[in-house]
Amino acid sequence: MPTPAYDETNIFAKILRGEVPCLKVYEDDVALAFMDIMPQADGHVLVLPKSPARNILDADPQMLGQLIARVQNIARAVKEALAADGITILQYNEPAGGQTVFHLHFHIVPRWTGVVLRPHTGAAERPEVLEAFRRKIVAALKPL
Ligand code: 5GP
């Protein structure tokens, strides 16, 4: 089955166009990063390219290289800001692969020894809680 075409009505495309708000962690000409509203752990951040790609299967490899550098930089800030023991990077492709929003994105999920991940697309977190984590992460971000 070929990868379906990019659908510009997806929620992340609306966030990228400024039609839907987000709690922004980072932005440059390549990527936007913001807090996941249904975090699998405290401080869960999503990083997505500004250019349209449904998922990793149709993404431009050159863009992926630029994007993963942003993922690395933000993951370092998340680990430091949240005093995490580790970081899990997640990236889902197509419904059978667990993808629910069809604009490519990487999940940065901080981990602490003995703390189990909450469910994928589980409960929504309160905005004030997300905002507190966002501030800490932004403060820990270093230039690329
Ligand atoms: P996927 O399953 O596509 O890899 O993950 C989509 C992620 O986006 C989920 O972790 C979900 O919690 C998150 N999410 C879904 N809708 C929104 C939204 O409107 N705003 C934000 N910030 N995150 C969202």
Short mmCIF file of C-alpha atoms and ligand atoms in Angstrom, two decimals:
data_model
loop_
_atom_site.label_atom_id
_atom_site.label_comp_id
_atom_site.label_asym_id
_atom_site.label_seq_id
_atom_site.Cartn_x
_atom_site.Cartn_y
_atom_site.Cartn_z
CA MET A 1 0.00 0.00 0.00
CA PRO A 2 1.49 3.43 -0.94
CA THR A 3 1.72 6.07 1.80
CA PRO A 4 -1.43 8.27 1.56
CA ALA A 5 -0.99 11.90 0.49
CA TYR A 6 -0.41 14.59 3.11
CA ASP A 7 -3.70 16.02 4.44
CA GLU A 8 -3.35 19.68 5.39
CA THR A 9 -6.43 19.57 7.66
CA ASN A 10 -4.58 17.61 10.38
CA ILE A 11 -4.34 19.28 13.80
CA PHE A 12 -0.56 19.83 13.66
CA ALA A 13 -0.88 21.59 10.28
CA LYS A 14 -3.43 23.87 11.96
CA ILE A 15 -0.99 24.53 14.81
CA LEU A 16 1.78 25.28 12.27
CA ARG A 17 -0.52 27.75 10.51
CA GLY A 18 -1.36 29.42 13.82
CA GLU A 19 -5.03 28.40 13.62
CA VAL A 20 -4.83 26.32 16.82
CA PRO A 21 -2.73 27.30 19.87
CA CYS A 22 0.11 25.30 21.37
CA LEU A 23 2.51 25.61 24.29
CA LYS A 24 5.64 26.32 22.26
CA VAL A 25 9.01 25.03 23.38
CA TYR A 26 11.11 25.84 20.29
CA GLU A 27 10.75 27.22 16.79
CA ASP A 28 13.05 27.94 13.87
CA ASP A 29 12.77 27.75 10.09
CA VAL A 30 12.92 23.94 10.12
CA ALA A 31 10.93 22.81 13.16
CA LEU A 32 8.34 23.61 15.79
CA ALA A 33 8.27 21.91 19.20
CA PHE A 34 5.49 22.07 21.78
CA MET A 35 4.09 20.29 24.80
CA ASP A 36 1.99 17.17 24.15
CA ILE A 37 -1.49 17.77 25.63
CA MET A 38 -1.87 14.08 26.58
CA PRO A 39 1.63 13.45 27.93
CA GLN A 40 2.91 9.93 28.47
CA ALA A 41 5.24 11.39 31.11
CA ASP A 42 5.78 14.82 32.68
CA GLY A 43 7.58 17.07 30.19
CA HIS A 44 6.54 15.13 27.04
CA VAL A 45 7.44 17.28 23.99
CA LEU A 46 6.59 16.87 20.30
CA VAL A 47 8.97 18.02 17.55
CA LEU A 48 7.70 18.41 14.00
CA PRO A 49 9.02 19.75 10.72
CA LYS A 50 7.50 22.89 9.26
CA SER A 51 7.45 21.29 5.82
CA PRO A 52 4.60 18.88 5.09
CA ALA A 53 5.30 15.19 5.61
CA ARG A 54 2.73 12.61 6.66
CA ASN A 55 5.31 10.53 8.52
CA ILE A 56 8.83 9.15 8.17
CA LEU A 57 7.85 7.12 5.10
CA ASP A 58 7.30 10.13 2.81
CA ALA A 59 9.71 12.57 4.50
CA ASP A 60 12.62 14.18 2.68
CA PRO A 61 15.88 12.66 4.02
CA GLN A 62 17.69 16.01 4.06
CA MET A 63 14.90 17.52 6.16
CA LEU A 64 15.06 14.50 8.48
CA GLY A 65 18.72 15.19 9.15
CA GLN A 66 17.95 18.78 10.11
CA LEU A 67 14.96 17.70 12.19
CA ILE A 68 16.81 15.05 14.19
CA ALA A 69 19.41 17.66 15.18
CA ARG A 70 16.54 19.66 16.70
CA VAL A 71 15.18 16.53 18.40
CA GLN A 72 18.60 15.88 19.95
CA ASN A 73 18.99 19.45 21.17
CA ILE A 74 15.52 19.57 22.71
CA ALA A 75 15.94 16.09 24.26
CA ARG A 76 19.08 17.31 26.03
CA ALA A 77 17.15 20.31 27.40
CA VAL A 78 14.23 18.12 28.51
CA LYS A 79 16.58 15.73 30.33
CA GLU A 80 18.34 18.56 32.11
CA ALA A 81 15.19 20.58 32.90
CA LEU A 82 13.25 17.66 34.35
CA ALA A 83 16.28 15.93 35.96
CA ALA A 84 15.30 12.81 34.00
CA ASP A 85 17.28 9.56 34.22
CA GLY A 86 16.76 8.93 30.51
CA ILE A 87 14.79 9.90 27.42
CA THR A 88 12.58 7.77 25.17
CA ILE A 89 12.16 8.97 21.57
CA LEU A 90 8.99 7.68 19.92
CA GLN A 91 7.81 8.08 16.32
CA TYR A 92 4.74 6.30 14.93
CA ASN A 93 3.88 5.68 11.27
CA GLU A 94 0.40 4.99 9.86
CA PRO A 95 -2.55 3.79 11.97
CA ALA A 96 -1.18 0.25 12.17
CA GLY A 97 2.05 1.74 13.52
CA GLY A 98 0.19 3.71 16.20
CA GLN A 99 0.11 7.11 14.43
CA THR A 100 -2.92 9.26 15.25
CA VAL A 101 -1.91 12.69 13.85
CA PHE A 102 -0.73 12.63 10.25
CA HIS A 103 2.00 15.25 10.24
CA LEU A 104 5.44 13.76 10.98
CA HIS A 105 6.54 14.23 14.60
CA PHE A 106 8.97 12.85 17.14
CA HIS A 107 7.97 12.36 20.77
CA ILE A 108 10.55 13.27 23.42
CA VAL A 109 9.52 11.51 26.62
CA PRO A 110 11.56 11.96 29.80
CA ARG A 111 12.01 8.81 31.89
CA TRP A 112 12.79 8.14 35.52
CA THR A 113 13.89 4.78 36.84
CA GLY A 114 10.83 2.85 38.00
CA VAL A 115 8.27 5.29 36.52
CA VAL A 116 5.97 3.56 34.02
CA LEU A 117 4.86 5.40 30.85
CA ARG A 118 1.26 6.60 30.79
CA PRO A 119 -0.88 5.44 27.80
CA HIS A 120 -0.35 6.92 24.33
CA THR A 121 -3.11 9.56 23.74
CA GLY A 122 -4.44 8.99 27.25
CA ALA A 123 -5.61 11.67 29.68
CA ALA A 124 -5.20 15.38 28.89
CA GLU A 125 -2.98 17.33 31.32
CA ARG A 126 -4.02 20.68 32.84
CA PRO A 127 -2.60 23.64 30.88
CA GLU A 128 -0.97 25.16 33.99
CA VAL A 129 0.94 21.93 34.61
CA LEU A 130 2.11 21.78 30.98
CA GLU A 131 3.10 25.45 31.15
CA ALA A 132 5.28 24.87 34.23
CA PHE A 133 7.20 22.09 32.43
CA ARG A 134 7.41 24.19 29.25
CA ARG A 135 9.07 27.05 31.11
CA LYS A 136 11.68 24.76 32.65
CA ILE A 137 12.49 23.19 29.27
CA VAL A 138 12.76 26.54 27.49
CA ALA A 139 15.11 27.78 30.22
CA ALA A 140 17.36 24.74 29.69
CA LEU A 141 17.50 25.01 25.87
CA LYS A 142 20.89 25.75 24.34
CA PRO A 143 21.49 27.20 20.87
CA LEU A 144 21.86 24.60 18.13
P1 5GP B 1 0.89 10.11 17.28
O1 5GP B 1 -0.01 9.01 17.72
O2 5GP B 1 0.38 10.65 15.98
O3 5GP B 1 2.33 9.74 17.25
O4 5GP B 1 0.82 11.19 18.40
C1 5GP B 1 0.05 12.33 18.39
C2 5GP B 1 0.34 13.02 19.68
O5 5GP B 1 -0.21 14.30 19.62
C3 5GP B 1 -0.27 12.33 20.91
O6 5GP B 1 0.74 12.09 21.85
C4 5GP B 1 -1.32 13.31 21.40
O7 5GP B 1 -1.39 13.34 22.81
C5 5GP B 1 -0.84 14.62 20.82
N1 5GP B 1 -1.88 15.56 20.48
C6 5GP B 1 -3.04 15.28 19.82
N2 5GP B 1 -3.73 16.41 19.59
C7 5GP B 1 -2.99 17.42 20.10
C8 5GP B 1 -3.17 18.84 20.14
O8 5GP B 1 -4.16 19.39 19.70
N3 5GP B 1 -2.18 19.57 20.73
C9 5GP B 1 -1.06 18.99 21.25
N4 5GP B 1 -0.16 19.80 21.82
N5 5GP B 1 -0.85 17.66 21.22
C10 5GP B 1 -1.80 16.89 20.66
#
